[in-house]
PDB file of C-alpha atoms (C1' of nucleotides) in Angstrom:
ATOM      1  CA  MET A   1     103.028 113.092 122.784  1.00  0.00           C
ATOM      2  CA  THR A   2      99.790 111.466 121.661  1.00  0.00           C
ATOM      3  CA  LEU A   3      99.540 109.157 118.692  1.00  0.00           C
ATOM      4  CA  GLU A   4      97.327 111.737 117.062  1.00  0.00           C
ATOM      5  CA  GLN A   5      99.876 114.487 117.534  1.00  0.00           C
ATOM      6  CA  GLN A   6     102.635 112.319 116.108  1.00  0.00           C
ATOM      7  CA  CYS A   7     100.543 111.595 113.039  1.00  0.00           C
ATOM      8  CA  ILE A   8      99.844 115.268 112.504  1.00  0.00           C
ATOM      9  CA  ASN A   9     103.514 116.102 112.902  1.00  0.00           C
ATOM     10  CA  ALA A  10     104.299 113.519 110.274  1.00  0.00           C
ATOM     11  CA  GLY A  11     102.030 115.404 107.917  1.00  0.00           C
ATOM     12  CA  LEU A  12      99.117 112.991 107.899  1.00  0.00           C
ATOM     13  CA  LYS A  13      95.595 114.285 107.483  1.00  0.00           C
ATOM     14  CA  MET A  14      93.639 113.757 110.644  1.00  0.00           C
ATOM     15  CA  THR A  15      90.462 112.215 109.333  1.00  0.00           C
ATOM     16  CA  GLU A  16      87.573 111.031 111.456  1.00  0.00           C
ATOM     17  CA  GLN A  17      88.459 107.409 110.625  1.00  0.00           C
ATOM     18  CA  ARG A  18      92.030 107.823 111.749  1.00  0.00           C
ATOM     19  CA  ARG A  19      90.956 109.504 114.940  1.00  0.00           C
ATOM     20  CA  VAL A  20      88.691 106.559 115.692  1.00  0.00           C
ATOM     21  CA  ILE A  21      91.384 103.992 114.955  1.00  0.00           C
ATOM     22  CA  LEU A  22      93.962 105.829 117.048  1.00  0.00           C
ATOM     23  CA  ARG A  23      91.525 106.025 119.925  1.00  0.00           C
ATOM     24  CA  VAL A  24      90.872 102.293 119.647  1.00  0.00           C
ATOM     25  CA  LEU A  25      94.600 101.581 119.691  1.00  0.00           C
ATOM     26  CA  ASN A  26      95.171 103.814 122.690  1.00  0.00           C
ATOM     27  CA  GLY A  27      92.419 102.000 124.504  1.00  0.00           C
ATOM     28  CA  SER A  28      93.801  98.556 123.709  1.00  0.00           C
ATOM     29  CA  ASP A  29      96.262  97.061 126.131  1.00  0.00           C
ATOM     30  CA  ASP A  30      96.088  93.708 124.370  1.00  0.00           C
ATOM     31  CA  HIS A  31      97.325  92.657 120.935  1.00  0.00           C
ATOM     32  CA  PRO A  32      94.341  93.040 118.629  1.00  0.00           C
ATOM     33  CA  SER A  33      94.153  91.698 115.094  1.00  0.00           C
ATOM     34  CA  VAL A  34      93.053  93.894 112.218  1.00  0.00           C
ATOM     35  CA  GLU A  35      89.612  92.327 112.481  1.00  0.00           C
ATOM     36  CA  VAL A  36      89.391  93.205 116.172  1.00  0.00           C
ATOM     37  CA  VAL A  37      90.559  96.778 115.636  1.00  0.00           C
ATOM     38  CA  TYR A  38      87.946  96.994 112.899  1.00  0.00           C
ATOM     39  CA  GLN A  39      85.185  95.704 115.173  1.00  0.00           C
ATOM     40  CA  ARG A  40      86.149  98.112 117.939  1.00  0.00           C
ATOM     41  CA  ALA A  41      86.347 101.019 115.520  1.00  0.00           C
ATOM     42  CA  LYS A  42      82.909 100.214 114.138  1.00  0.00           C
ATOM     43  CA  GLU A  43      81.425 100.846 117.561  1.00  0.00           C
ATOM     44  CA  SER A  44      82.391 104.502 117.189  1.00  0.00           C
ATOM     45  CA  ASP A  45      81.925 104.727 113.455  1.00  0.00           C
ATOM     46  CA  PRO A  46      79.823 101.999 111.824  1.00  0.00           C
ATOM     47  CA  THR A  47      80.659 103.209 108.320  1.00  0.00           C
ATOM     48  CA  ILE A  48      84.397 102.667 108.614  1.00  0.00           C
ATOM     49  CA  SER A  49      85.891 100.258 106.121  1.00  0.00           C
ATOM     50  CA  ILE A  50      88.259  97.421 106.916  1.00  0.00           C
ATOM     51  CA  ALA A  51      90.453  98.596 104.049  1.00  0.00           C
ATOM     52  CA  THR A  52      91.035 101.814 105.950  1.00  0.00           C
ATOM     53  CA  VAL A  53      91.955  99.849 109.048  1.00  0.00           C
ATOM     54  CA  TYR A  54      94.474  97.845 107.050  1.00  0.00           C
ATOM     55  CA  ARG A  55      95.871 100.990 105.470  1.00  0.00           C
ATOM     56  CA  THR A  56      96.130 102.841 108.763  1.00  0.00           C
ATOM     57  CA  LEU A  57      97.795 100.008 110.641  1.00  0.00           C
ATOM     58  CA  HIS A  58     100.260  99.559 107.836  1.00  0.00           C
ATOM     59  CA  LEU A  59     101.073 103.243 107.982  1.00  0.00           C
ATOM     60  CA  LEU A  60     101.450 103.270 111.755  1.00  0.00           C
ATOM     61  CA  ASP A  61     103.677 100.227 111.574  1.00  0.00           C
ATOM     62  CA  GLU A  62     105.956 101.958 109.090  1.00  0.00           C
ATOM     63  CA  MET A  63     106.064 105.003 111.358  1.00  0.00           C
ATOM     64  CA  ASN A  64     106.917 102.705 114.267  1.00  0.00           C
ATOM     65  CA  LEU A  65     103.951 103.959 116.246  1.00  0.00           C
ATOM     66  CA  VAL A  66     102.579 100.465 116.373  1.00  0.00           C
ATOM     67  CA  LYS A  67     104.233  97.072 116.322  1.00  0.00           C
ATOM     68  CA  ARG A  68     103.059  94.238 114.095  1.00  0.00           C
ATOM     69  CA  HIS A  69     103.284  90.734 115.473  1.00  0.00           C
ATOM     70  CA  ASP A  70     102.835  87.289 114.114  1.00  0.00           C
ATOM     71  CA  PHE A  71     102.102  84.781 116.843  1.00  0.00           C
ATOM     72  CA  ARG A  72     101.843  81.809 114.490  1.00  0.00           C
ATOM     73  CA  GLU A  73      98.241  82.460 113.697  1.00  0.00           C
ATOM     74  CA  ASN A  74      97.315  83.142 110.118  1.00  0.00           C
ATOM     75  CA  TYR A  75      96.932  86.861 110.626  1.00  0.00           C
ATOM     76  CA  SER A  76      98.795  89.745 112.217  1.00  0.00           C
ATOM     77  CA  ARG A  77      98.237  91.323 115.587  1.00  0.00           C
ATOM     78  CA  PHE A  78      99.198  94.847 116.568  1.00  0.00           C
ATOM     79  CA  GLU A  79     100.149  96.654 119.710  1.00  0.00           C
ATOM     80  CA  VAL A  80     100.919 100.225 120.512  1.00  0.00           C
ATOM     81  CA  ASN A  81     104.657 100.492 120.600  1.00  0.00           C
ATOM     82  CA  LEU A  82     105.551 101.056 124.250  1.00  0.00           C
ATOM     83  CA  GLU A  83     108.747  99.983 125.889  1.00  0.00           C
ATOM     84  CA  HIS A  84     110.655  97.070 124.548  1.00  0.00           C
ATOM     85  CA  HIS A  85     109.411  93.686 125.702  1.00  0.00           C
ATOM     86  CA  HIS A  86     108.826  90.114 124.637  1.00  0.00           C
ATOM     87  CA  HIS A  87     105.902  87.724 124.665  1.00  0.00           C
ATOM     88  CA  LEU A  88     104.989  84.411 126.141  1.00  0.00           C
ATOM     89  CA  ILE A  89     102.018  82.859 124.393  1.00  0.00           C
ATOM     90  CA  ASP A  90      99.834  80.462 126.359  1.00  0.00           C
ATOM     91  CA  LEU A  91      99.287  77.603 123.944  1.00  0.00           C
ATOM     92  CA  GLU A  92      96.100  76.526 125.643  1.00  0.00           C
ATOM     93  CA  THR A  93      94.290  79.844 125.932  1.00  0.00           C
ATOM     94  CA  GLY A  94      96.073  82.025 123.391  1.00  0.00           C
ATOM     95  CA  GLU A  95      96.722  84.529 126.178  1.00  0.00           C
ATOM     96  CA  VAL A  96      99.744  86.743 125.546  1.00  0.00           C
ATOM     97  CA  ILE A  97     101.952  87.624 128.498  1.00  0.00           C
ATOM     98  CA  GLU A  98     104.553  90.355 128.224  1.00  0.00           C
ATOM     99  CA  PHE A  99     107.918  90.281 129.894  1.00  0.00           C
ATOM    100  CA  GLN A 100     111.269  91.978 129.888  1.00  0.00           C
ATOM    101  CA  ASN A 101     114.698  90.657 130.672  1.00  0.00           C
ATOM    102  CA  LYS A 102     117.871  92.655 130.836  1.00  0.00           C
ATOM    103  CA  GLU A 103     120.253  89.728 130.501  1.00  0.00           C
ATOM    104  CA  LEU A 104     118.554  88.755 127.288  1.00  0.00           C
ATOM    105  CA  GLU A 105     119.133  92.159 125.793  1.00  0.00           C
ATOM    106  CA  GLU A 106     122.830  91.982 126.527  1.00  0.00           C
ATOM    107  CA  ILE A 107     123.204  88.520 125.089  1.00  0.00           C
ATOM    108  CA  LYS A 108     121.446  89.224 121.829  1.00  0.00           C
ATOM    109  CA  ASP A 109     123.563  92.331 121.244  1.00  0.00           C
ATOM    110  CA  ARG A 110     126.652  90.327 121.920  1.00  0.00           C
ATOM    111  CA  ILE A 111     125.618  87.519 119.580  1.00  0.00           C
ATOM    112  CA  ALA A 112     124.926  89.900 116.727  1.00  0.00           C
ATOM    113  CA  ALA A 113     128.223  91.658 117.264  1.00  0.00           C
ATOM    114  CA  GLU A 114     130.097  88.361 117.291  1.00  0.00           C
ATOM    115  CA  LEU A 115     128.528  87.448 113.965  1.00  0.00           C
ATOM    116  CA  GLY A 116     129.642  90.792 112.545  1.00  0.00           C
ATOM    117  CA  TYR A 117     126.209  92.340 112.542  1.00  0.00           C
ATOM    118  CA  GLU A 118     124.594  95.469 113.801  1.00  0.00           C
ATOM    119  CA  LEU A 119     121.315  94.525 115.405  1.00  0.00           C
ATOM    120  CA  VAL A 120     118.378  96.377 113.907  1.00  0.00           C
ATOM    121  CA  ASP A 121     115.518  94.425 115.382  1.00  0.00           C
ATOM    122  CA  HIS A 122     114.780  91.079 116.911  1.00  0.00           C
ATOM    123  CA  ARG A 123     111.993  89.026 118.291  1.00  0.00           C
ATOM    124  CA  LEU A 124     111.670  86.468 120.977  1.00  0.00           C
ATOM    125  CA  GLU A 125     108.550  84.524 121.675  1.00  0.00           C
ATOM    126  CA  LEU A 126     108.036  81.772 124.176  1.00  0.00           C
ATOM    127  CA  TYR A 127     105.231  79.280 123.732  1.00  0.00           C
ATOM    128  CA  GLY A 128     104.178  77.371 126.802  1.00  0.00           C
ATOM    129  CA  LYS A 129     101.622  75.684 128.972  1.00  0.00           C
ATOM    130  CA  ARG A 130     100.683  76.892 132.393  1.00  0.00           C
ATOM    131  CA  LYS A 131     102.137  74.755 135.176  1.00  0.00           C
ATOM    132  CA  ARG A 132      99.679  73.495 137.737  1.00  0.00           C
TER     133      ARG A 132
ATOM    134  CA  MET B   1     117.759  57.201 110.405  1.00  0.00           C
ATOM    135  CA  THR B   2     116.846  58.783 107.087  1.00  0.00           C
ATOM    136  CA  LEU B   3     113.820  60.971 106.606  1.00  0.00           C
ATOM    137  CA  GLU B   4     112.465  58.325 104.279  1.00  0.00           C
ATOM    138  CA  GLN B   5     112.840  55.613 106.896  1.00  0.00           C
ATOM    139  CA  GLN B   6     111.122  57.757 109.512  1.00  0.00           C
ATOM    140  CA  CYS B   7     108.201  58.344 107.201  1.00  0.00           C
ATOM    141  CA  ILE B   8     107.849  54.652 106.490  1.00  0.00           C
ATOM    142  CA  ASN B   9     108.018  53.856 110.197  1.00  0.00           C
ATOM    143  CA  ALA B  10     105.245  56.353 110.765  1.00  0.00           C
ATOM    144  CA  GLY B  11     103.099  54.364 108.357  1.00  0.00           C
ATOM    145  CA  LEU B  12     103.235  56.744 105.418  1.00  0.00           C
ATOM    146  CA  LYS B  13     103.104  55.433 101.904  1.00  0.00           C
ATOM    147  CA  MET B  14     106.391  56.040 100.184  1.00  0.00           C
ATOM    148  CA  THR B  15     105.249  57.485  96.888  1.00  0.00           C
ATOM    149  CA  GLU B  16     107.537  58.714  94.160  1.00  0.00           C
ATOM    150  CA  GLN B  17     106.537  62.319  94.933  1.00  0.00           C
ATOM    151  CA  ARG B  18     107.406  61.986  98.583  1.00  0.00           C
ATOM    152  CA  ARG B  19     110.726  60.405  97.777  1.00  0.00           C
ATOM    153  CA  VAL B  20     111.535  63.340  95.533  1.00  0.00           C
ATOM    154  CA  ILE B  21     110.515  65.913  98.142  1.00  0.00           C
ATOM    155  CA  LEU B  22     112.471  64.189 100.880  1.00  0.00           C
ATOM    156  CA  ARG B  23     115.532  64.060  98.661  1.00  0.00           C
ATOM    157  CA  VAL B  24     115.179  67.780  97.956  1.00  0.00           C
ATOM    158  CA  LEU B  25     114.919  68.526 101.659  1.00  0.00           C
ATOM    159  CA  ASN B  26     117.944  66.412 102.492  1.00  0.00           C
ATOM    160  CA  GLY B  27     119.913  68.249  99.864  1.00  0.00           C
ATOM    161  CA  SER B  28     118.884  71.671 101.145  1.00  0.00           C
ATOM    162  CA  ASP B  29     121.082  73.262 103.761  1.00  0.00           C
ATOM    163  CA  ASP B  30     119.213  76.555 103.422  1.00  0.00           C
ATOM    164  CA  HIS B  31     115.636  77.509 104.366  1.00  0.00           C
ATOM    165  CA  PRO B  32     113.587  77.012 101.222  1.00  0.00           C
ATOM    166  CA  SER B  33     110.026  78.233 100.763  1.00  0.00           C
ATOM    167  CA  VAL B  34     107.310  75.935  99.468  1.00  0.00           C
ATOM    168  CA  GLU B  35     107.780  77.454  96.047  1.00  0.00           C
ATOM    169  CA  VAL B  36     111.507  76.726  96.114  1.00  0.00           C
ATOM    170  CA  VAL B  37     111.008  73.138  97.275  1.00  0.00           C
ATOM    171  CA  TYR B  38     108.481  72.803  94.472  1.00  0.00           C
ATOM    172  CA  GLN B  39     110.925  74.147  91.879  1.00  0.00           C
ATOM    173  CA  ARG B  40     113.689  71.848  93.078  1.00  0.00           C
ATOM    174  CA  ALA B  41     111.359  68.875  93.129  1.00  0.00           C
ATOM    175  CA  LYS B  42     110.211  69.571  89.581  1.00  0.00           C
ATOM    176  CA  GLU B  43     113.753  69.063  88.375  1.00  0.00           C
ATOM    177  CA  SER B  44     113.443  65.396  89.340  1.00  0.00           C
ATOM    178  CA  ASP B  45     109.754  65.025  88.621  1.00  0.00           C
ATOM    179  CA  PRO B  46     108.201  67.683  86.372  1.00  0.00           C
ATOM    180  CA  THR B  47     104.694  66.352  86.954  1.00  0.00           C
ATOM    181  CA  ILE B  48     104.692  66.937  90.704  1.00  0.00           C
ATOM    182  CA  SER B  49     101.988  69.279  91.950  1.00  0.00           C
ATOM    183  CA  ILE B  50     102.519  72.163  94.340  1.00  0.00           C
ATOM    184  CA  ALA B  51      99.531  70.910  96.344  1.00  0.00           C
ATOM    185  CA  THR B  52     101.499  67.776  97.096  1.00  0.00           C
ATOM    186  CA  VAL B  53     104.450  69.848  98.219  1.00  0.00           C
ATOM    187  CA  TYR B  54     102.191  71.806 100.548  1.00  0.00           C
ATOM    188  CA  ARG B  55     100.614  68.609 101.873  1.00  0.00           C
ATOM    189  CA  THR B  56     103.941  66.892 102.379  1.00  0.00           C
ATOM    190  CA  LEU B  57     105.594  69.810 104.146  1.00  0.00           C
ATOM    191  CA  HIS B  58     102.582  70.180 106.387  1.00  0.00           C
ATOM    192  CA  LEU B  59     102.807  66.517 107.262  1.00  0.00           C
ATOM    193  CA  LEU B  60     106.527  66.633 107.918  1.00  0.00           C
ATOM    194  CA  ASP B  61     106.087  69.689 110.083  1.00  0.00           C
ATOM    195  CA  GLU B  62     103.500  67.890 112.197  1.00  0.00           C
ATOM    196  CA  MET B  63     105.859  64.938 112.518  1.00  0.00           C
ATOM    197  CA  ASN B  64     108.628  67.351 113.541  1.00  0.00           C
ATOM    198  CA  LEU B  65     110.863  66.136 110.760  1.00  0.00           C
ATOM    199  CA  VAL B  66     110.958  69.602 109.361  1.00  0.00           C
ATOM    200  CA  LYS B  67     110.668  73.014 110.965  1.00  0.00           C
ATOM    201  CA  ARG B  68     108.459  75.751 109.587  1.00  0.00           C
ATOM    202  CA  HIS B  69     109.703  79.310 109.880  1.00  0.00           C
ATOM    203  CA  ASP B  70     108.262  82.713 109.303  1.00  0.00           C
ATOM    204  CA  PHE B  71     110.965  85.285 108.742  1.00  0.00           C
ATOM    205  CA  ARG B  72     108.570  88.194 108.255  1.00  0.00           C
ATOM    206  CA  GLU B  73     108.058  87.449 104.644  1.00  0.00           C
ATOM    207  CA  ASN B  74     104.587  86.649 103.480  1.00  0.00           C
ATOM    208  CA  TYR B  75     105.213  82.948 103.180  1.00  0.00           C
ATOM    209  CA  SER B  76     106.752  80.122 105.163  1.00  0.00           C
ATOM    210  CA  ARG B  77     110.191  78.671 104.872  1.00  0.00           C
ATOM    211  CA  PHE B  78     111.225  75.200 105.946  1.00  0.00           C
ATOM    212  CA  GLU B  79     114.349  73.499 107.147  1.00  0.00           C
ATOM    213  CA  VAL B  80     115.226  69.968 108.012  1.00  0.00           C
ATOM    214  CA  ASN B  81     115.017  69.738 111.761  1.00  0.00           C
ATOM    215  CA  LEU B  82     118.572  69.309 112.981  1.00  0.00           C
ATOM    216  CA  GLU B  83     119.893  70.501 116.288  1.00  0.00           C
ATOM    217  CA  HIS B  84     118.297  73.397 118.039  1.00  0.00           C
ATOM    218  CA  HIS B  85     119.467  76.796 116.853  1.00  0.00           C
ATOM    219  CA  HIS B  86     118.338  80.314 116.121  1.00  0.00           C
ATOM    220  CA  HIS B  87     118.551  82.645 113.166  1.00  0.00           C
ATOM    221  CA  LEU B  88     119.982  85.979 112.305  1.00  0.00           C
ATOM    222  CA  ILE B  89     118.437  87.429 109.169  1.00  0.00           C
ATOM    223  CA  ASP B  90     120.481  89.840 107.106  1.00  0.00           C
ATOM    224  CA  LEU B  91     118.056  92.634 106.327  1.00  0.00           C
ATOM    225  CA  GLU B  92     119.946  93.690 103.236  1.00  0.00           C
ATOM    226  CA  THR B  93     120.446  90.352 101.527  1.00  0.00           C
ATOM    227  CA  GLY B  94     117.848  88.120 103.167  1.00  0.00           C
ATOM    228  CA  GLU B  95     120.648  85.720 104.062  1.00  0.00           C
ATOM    229  CA  VAL B  96     119.870  83.547 107.064  1.00  0.00           C
ATOM    230  CA  ILE B  97     122.664  82.785 109.505  1.00  0.00           C
ATOM    231  CA  GLU B  98     122.257  80.096 112.126  1.00  0.00           C
ATOM    232  CA  PHE B  99     123.645  80.275 115.624  1.00  0.00           C
ATOM    233  CA  GLN B 100     123.413  78.629 118.997  1.00  0.00           C
ATOM    234  CA  ASN B 101     123.902  80.046 122.448  1.00  0.00           C
ATOM    235  CA  LYS B 102     123.819  78.133 125.663  1.00  0.00           C
ATOM    236  CA  GLU B 103     123.209  81.089 127.950  1.00  0.00           C
ATOM    237  CA  LEU B 104     120.145  81.958 125.954  1.00  0.00           C
ATOM    238  CA  GLU B 105     118.683  78.516 126.495  1.00  0.00           C
ATOM    239  CA  GLU B 106     119.084  78.813 130.236  1.00  0.00           C
ATOM    240  CA  ILE B 107     117.543  82.249 130.383  1.00  0.00           C
ATOM    241  CA  LYS B 108     114.448  81.414 128.394  1.00  0.00           C
ATOM    242  CA  ASP B 109     113.786  78.354 130.521  1.00  0.00           C
ATOM    243  CA  ARG B 110     114.173  80.437 133.613  1.00  0.00           C
ATOM    244  CA  ILE B 111     111.864  83.170 132.331  1.00  0.00           C
ATOM    245  CA  ALA B 112     109.119  80.713 131.473  1.00  0.00           C
ATOM    246  CA  ALA B 113     109.454  79.045 134.860  1.00  0.00           C
ATOM    247  CA  GLU B 114     109.260  82.374 136.647  1.00  0.00           C
ATOM    248  CA  LEU B 115     106.048  83.177 134.813  1.00  0.00           C
ATOM    249  CA  GLY B 116     104.609  79.841 135.897  1.00  0.00           C
ATOM    250  CA  TYR B 117     104.884  78.214 132.512  1.00  0.00           C
ATOM    251  CA  GLU B 118     106.304  75.077 131.093  1.00  0.00           C
ATOM    252  CA  LEU B 119     108.147  75.956 127.911  1.00  0.00           C
ATOM    253  CA  VAL B 120     106.898  74.009 124.911  1.00  0.00           C
ATOM    254  CA  ASP B 121     108.530  75.929 122.126  1.00  0.00           C
ATOM    255  CA  HIS B 122     110.069  79.282 121.426  1.00  0.00           C
ATOM    256  CA  ARG B 123     111.626  81.310 118.716  1.00  0.00           C
ATOM    257  CA  LEU B 124     114.299  83.895 118.609  1.00  0.00           C
ATOM    258  CA  GLU B 125     115.263  85.809 115.530  1.00  0.00           C
ATOM    259  CA  LEU B 126     117.725  88.618 115.140  1.00  0.00           C
ATOM    260  CA  TYR B 127     117.450  91.034 112.253  1.00  0.00           C
ATOM    261  CA  GLY B 128     120.534  93.007 111.406  1.00  0.00           C
ATOM    262  CA  LYS B 129     122.841  94.698 108.980  1.00  0.00           C
ATOM    263  CA  ARG B 130     126.368  93.577 108.325  1.00  0.00           C
ATOM    264  CA  LYS B 131     128.973  95.798 109.919  1.00  0.00           C
ATOM    265  CA  ARG B 132     131.666  97.120 107.644  1.00  0.00           C
TER     266      ARG B 132
ATOM    267  C1'  DC C   1      90.992 124.009  95.513  1.00  0.00           C
ATOM    268  C1'  DT C   2      93.519 119.698  95.515  1.00  0.00           C
ATOM    269  C1'  DA C   3      96.510 116.230  97.446  1.00  0.00           C
ATOM    270  C1'  DG C   4      95.497 112.838 100.252  1.00  0.00           C
ATOM    271  C1'  DC C   5      91.843 109.642 102.115  1.00  0.00           C
ATOM    272  C1'  DT C   6      88.004 106.619 102.024  1.00  0.00           C
ATOM    273  C1'  DG C   7      84.684 102.879 100.697  1.00  0.00           C
ATOM    274  C1'  DC C   8      83.764  99.457  97.754  1.00  0.00           C
ATOM    275  C1'  DA C   9      84.625  95.634  95.150  1.00  0.00           C
ATOM    276  C1'  DA C  10      87.882  93.187  92.765  1.00  0.00           C
ATOM    277  C1'  DA C  11      92.529  91.397  92.765  1.00  0.00           C
ATOM    278  C1'  DA C  12      96.419  89.256  94.706  1.00  0.00           C
ATOM    279  C1'  DC C  13      98.806  85.886  97.484  1.00  0.00           C
ATOM    280  C1'  DA C  14      99.800  81.960  99.988  1.00  0.00           C
ATOM    281  C1'  DT C  15      97.598  77.986 101.405  1.00  0.00           C
ATOM    282  C1'  DT C  16      93.898  74.441 101.709  1.00  0.00           C
ATOM    283  C1'  DT C  17      90.497  71.354  99.986  1.00  0.00           C
ATOM    284  C1'  DG C  18      86.824  68.546  97.184  1.00  0.00           C
ATOM    285  C1'  DC C  19      86.824  65.216  93.989  1.00  0.00           C
ATOM    286  C1'  DA C  20      87.905  61.973  90.478  1.00  0.00           C
ATOM    287  C1'  DT C  21      91.812  59.154  89.462  1.00  0.00           C
ATOM    288  C1'  DT C  22      96.000  56.731  90.504  1.00  0.00           C
ATOM    289  C1'  DT C  23      99.124  54.048  93.307  1.00  0.00           C
ATOM    290  C1'  DC C  24     101.417  51.739  97.192  1.00  0.00           C
ATOM    291  C1'  DG C  25     101.422  47.913 100.047  1.00  0.00           C
TER     292       DG C  25
ATOM    293  C1'  DC D   1      91.846  45.196  96.350  1.00  0.00           C
ATOM    294  C1'  DG D   2      91.325  49.274  99.379  1.00  0.00           C
ATOM    295  C1'  DA D   3      93.137  52.944 101.882  1.00  0.00           C
ATOM    296  C1'  DA D   4      95.902  56.578 101.111  1.00  0.00           C
ATOM    297  C1'  DA D   5      97.978  59.923  98.025  1.00  0.00           C
ATOM    298  C1'  DT D   6      97.944  62.830  93.904  1.00  0.00           C
ATOM    299  C1'  DG D   7      96.689  66.469  90.419  1.00  0.00           C
ATOM    300  C1'  DC D   8      93.744  69.787  89.205  1.00  0.00           C
ATOM    301  C1'  DA D   9      90.996  73.512  89.908  1.00  0.00           C
ATOM    302  C1'  DA D  10      88.140  75.806  92.861  1.00  0.00           C
ATOM    303  C1'  DA D  11      87.743  77.689  97.460  1.00  0.00           C
ATOM    304  C1'  DT D  12      89.617  80.065 101.439  1.00  0.00           C
ATOM    305  C1'  DG D  13      91.319  83.747 104.307  1.00  0.00           C
ATOM    306  C1'  DT D  14      94.126  87.578 104.789  1.00  0.00           C
ATOM    307  C1'  DT D  15      95.795  91.556 102.861  1.00  0.00           C
ATOM    308  C1'  DT D  16      96.296  94.882  98.971  1.00  0.00           C
ATOM    309  C1'  DT D  17      94.744  97.861  95.372  1.00  0.00           C
ATOM    310  C1'  DG D  18      92.234 100.486  91.396  1.00  0.00           C
ATOM    311  C1'  DC D  19      89.090 103.781  91.058  1.00  0.00           C
ATOM    312  C1'  DA D  20      85.591 107.194  91.680  1.00  0.00           C
ATOM    313  C1'  DG D  21      83.954 110.174  95.080  1.00  0.00           C
ATOM    314  C1'  DC D  22      84.923 112.769  99.492  1.00  0.00           C
ATOM    315  C1'  DT D  23      87.398 115.882 102.792  1.00  0.00           C
ATOM    316  C1'  DA D  24      91.019 118.107 105.547  1.00  0.00           C
ATOM    317  C1'  DG D  25      93.945 121.805 105.361  1.00  0.00           C
TER     318       DG D  25
END
DNA sequence: CTAGCTGCAAAACATTTGCATTTCG
DNA sequence: CGAAATGCAAATGTTTTGCAGCTAG
């Protein structure tokens, strides 16, 4: 189901601004900041306001249609919520590499259980330099 | 070696304010925010400024005497840099539980290596609810 | 028609910084 | 004494919000 359809199902009004933002997000395979989403959205609709971008991303995050990240910059980045994965951030270029690891998933569940917790969410980020 | 001694060795002036902040940090086994460090410091020295707390924590972070964390709140928390460990954050109480796991360390090194990276830093946080 | 959205500008926050003054070494 | 540190208040940068007008359903 498309992002747009999911929003409609949730009872949201499908405004032109939201359509533009959703299209931008669908077309982004990176991890854009609010500012970047705003810039991309302005290409389709120059009158859109950054406040609307903030409001929409916040909404989508709450609906779990988008995932908010903080990669130790002083702002948030967002990505369309696909399959579960983690990130390796290249400290020299800022490039973000995605990866998955099954073992990791097992271990973190086990750790939480051992501590008497039910795991709701987690995050793992690696920060590194490219080997040459 | 004490935090104070390490600061002196690094060529920092040991001012009254710094002594107070370092004492607060040594006496904190939790993960206080800047505001909390400031409040605790004011008990010893009511004239201390929050700007000094910010400056000092920033300095200590750069010197790796303290570790800055972001637990998805809208501010940073700090902890005295002891042994390497990770955190489980109780989503209901905000309580932060520390843990270590050897397997995890091996896996993350391996993942970075496989991606062609040299691991500089990383973070792992679990967010959960207490089982009852 | 009207509840929900938007744009705008102002507010809110955490954090940083310029500058005059104070202090450690 | 002089470089470094402090306090204060103003500035910064991101994010949120009040409000009046607009629009999807």
